Amino acid sequence: GLGVRIDQTGAMEWWRRSGEQGHPLGRAYQLRDGVGVPKDERQAAVLLQTVADEGLAEAQSNLGWCFDTGTGVDKDEQRAVE
């Protein structure tokens, strides 16, 4: 909703496109939030881990949040700060 109206259908479409083009981060957000697809936090965390392992800081930060909150993974405060 920054500079545009909030449009979850549009967001879902852009996340889907990014995933199809080899960008799993958008797909991870789609799954994590259940936008247009059944919510699947575990699969979202798997995708975040894959991208975080490639060195993308945004994915690393989001994966840390997952470990801190127990979203899609077992809560692990030590792994959250790694």
mmCIF file of C-alpha atoms in Angstrom:
data_model
loop_
_atom_site.group_PDB
_atom_site.id
_atom_site.type_symbol
_atom_site.label_atom_id
_atom_site.label_comp_id
_atom_site.label_asym_id
_atom_site.label_seq_id
_atom_site.Cartn_x
_atom_site.Cartn_y
_atom_site.Cartn_z
ATOM 1 C CA GLY A 1 0.000 0.000 0.000
ATOM 2 C CA LEU A 2 2.969 2.417 -0.333
ATOM 3 C CA GLY A 3 1.995 4.835 -3.097
ATOM 4 C CA VAL A 4 -0.750 2.517 -4.355
ATOM 5 C CA ARG A 5 -4.004 1.217 -2.971
ATOM 6 C CA ILE A 6 -3.813 -2.052 -1.042
ATOM 7 C CA ASP A 7 -4.537 -4.889 -3.450
ATOM 8 C CA GLN A 8 -3.931 -8.393 -2.111
ATOM 9 C CA THR A 9 -4.959 -9.975 -5.418
ATOM 10 C CA GLY A 10 -2.393 -7.839 -7.212
ATOM 11 C CA ALA A 11 0.226 -8.668 -4.585
ATOM 12 C CA MET A 12 -0.464 -12.370 -5.023
ATOM 13 C CA GLU A 13 0.002 -12.043 -8.776
ATOM 14 C CA TRP A 14 3.336 -10.257 -8.432
ATOM 15 C CA TRP A 15 4.561 -12.789 -5.828
ATOM 16 C CA ARG A 16 3.509 -15.636 -8.151
ATOM 17 C CA ARG A 17 5.356 -14.060 -11.078
ATOM 18 C CA SER A 18 8.490 -13.559 -9.016
ATOM 19 C CA GLY A 19 8.424 -17.206 -7.924
ATOM 20 C CA GLU A 20 7.999 -18.396 -11.507
ATOM 21 C CA GLN A 21 11.029 -16.342 -12.519
ATOM 22 C CA GLY A 22 13.228 -18.017 -9.939
ATOM 23 C CA HIS A 23 12.672 -15.600 -7.043
ATOM 24 C CA PRO A 24 11.428 -17.745 -4.176
ATOM 25 C CA LEU A 25 11.346 -14.851 -1.700
ATOM 26 C CA GLY A 26 8.029 -13.567 -3.056
ATOM 27 C CA ARG A 27 6.580 -17.065 -2.970
ATOM 28 C CA ALA A 28 7.734 -17.430 0.638
ATOM 29 C CA TYR A 29 5.843 -14.265 1.605
ATOM 30 C CA GLN A 30 2.757 -15.493 -0.232
ATOM 31 C CA LEU A 31 2.823 -18.800 1.639
ATOM 32 C CA ARG A 32 3.690 -17.238 4.987
ATOM 33 C CA ASP A 33 0.775 -14.808 4.810
ATOM 34 C CA GLY A 34 -1.688 -17.069 2.969
ATOM 35 C CA VAL A 35 -2.353 -14.490 0.267
ATOM 36 C CA GLY A 36 -4.281 -16.246 -2.485
ATOM 37 C CA VAL A 37 -3.016 -19.655 -1.424
ATOM 38 C CA PRO A 38 -3.456 -21.814 1.651
ATOM 39 C CA LYS A 39 -1.181 -20.547 4.416
ATOM 40 C CA ASP A 40 1.871 -22.791 4.749
ATOM 41 C CA GLU A 41 4.360 -21.309 7.201
ATOM 42 C CA ARG A 42 6.612 -24.388 7.153
ATOM 43 C CA GLN A 43 7.063 -24.265 3.371
ATOM 44 C CA ALA A 44 7.610 -20.511 3.594
ATOM 45 C CA ALA A 45 10.408 -21.086 6.118
ATOM 46 C CA VAL A 46 11.990 -23.695 3.815
ATOM 47 C CA LEU A 47 12.027 -21.171 0.969
ATOM 48 C CA LEU A 48 13.384 -18.447 3.247
ATOM 49 C CA GLN A 49 16.165 -20.802 4.367
ATOM 50 C CA THR A 50 17.070 -21.541 0.740
ATOM 51 C CA VAL A 51 17.330 -17.852 -0.128
ATOM 52 C CA ALA A 52 19.053 -16.965 3.157
ATOM 53 C CA ASP A 53 21.696 -19.613 2.423
ATOM 54 C CA GLU A 54 22.382 -17.765 -0.847
ATOM 55 C CA GLY A 55 23.205 -14.654 1.186
ATOM 56 C CA LEU A 56 20.147 -12.428 0.691
ATOM 57 C CA ALA A 57 19.963 -10.200 3.770
ATOM 58 C CA GLU A 58 16.183 -9.720 3.548
ATOM 59 C CA ALA A 59 15.634 -13.488 3.656
ATOM 60 C CA GLN A 60 18.134 -13.869 6.507
ATOM 61 C CA SER A 61 16.299 -11.240 8.534
ATOM 62 C CA ASN A 62 12.904 -12.801 7.853
ATOM 63 C CA LEU A 63 14.211 -16.265 8.694
ATOM 64 C CA GLY A 64 15.596 -14.914 11.969
ATOM 65 C CA TRP A 65 12.129 -13.551 12.747
ATOM 66 C CA CYS A 66 10.665 -16.996 12.002
ATOM 67 C CA PHE A 67 13.023 -18.621 14.501
ATOM 68 C CA ASP A 68 12.386 -15.880 17.053
ATOM 69 C CA THR A 69 8.605 -16.289 16.855
ATOM 70 C CA GLY A 70 8.353 -19.981 15.979
ATOM 71 C CA THR A 71 6.667 -19.216 12.661
ATOM 72 C CA GLY A 72 7.030 -22.238 10.384
ATOM 73 C CA VAL A 73 9.933 -23.602 12.429
ATOM 74 C CA ASP A 74 10.544 -24.652 16.004
ATOM 75 C CA LYS A 75 11.212 -21.562 18.087
ATOM 76 C CA ASP A 76 14.961 -21.206 18.556
ATOM 77 C CA GLU A 77 16.238 -17.916 19.906
ATOM 78 C CA GLN A 78 19.870 -18.934 19.338
ATOM 79 C CA ARG A 79 19.301 -19.555 15.620
ATOM 80 C CA ALA A 80 17.286 -16.339 15.423
ATOM 81 C CA VAL A 81 20.372 -14.254 16.189
ATOM 82 C CA GLU A 82 22.794 -16.160 13.943
#
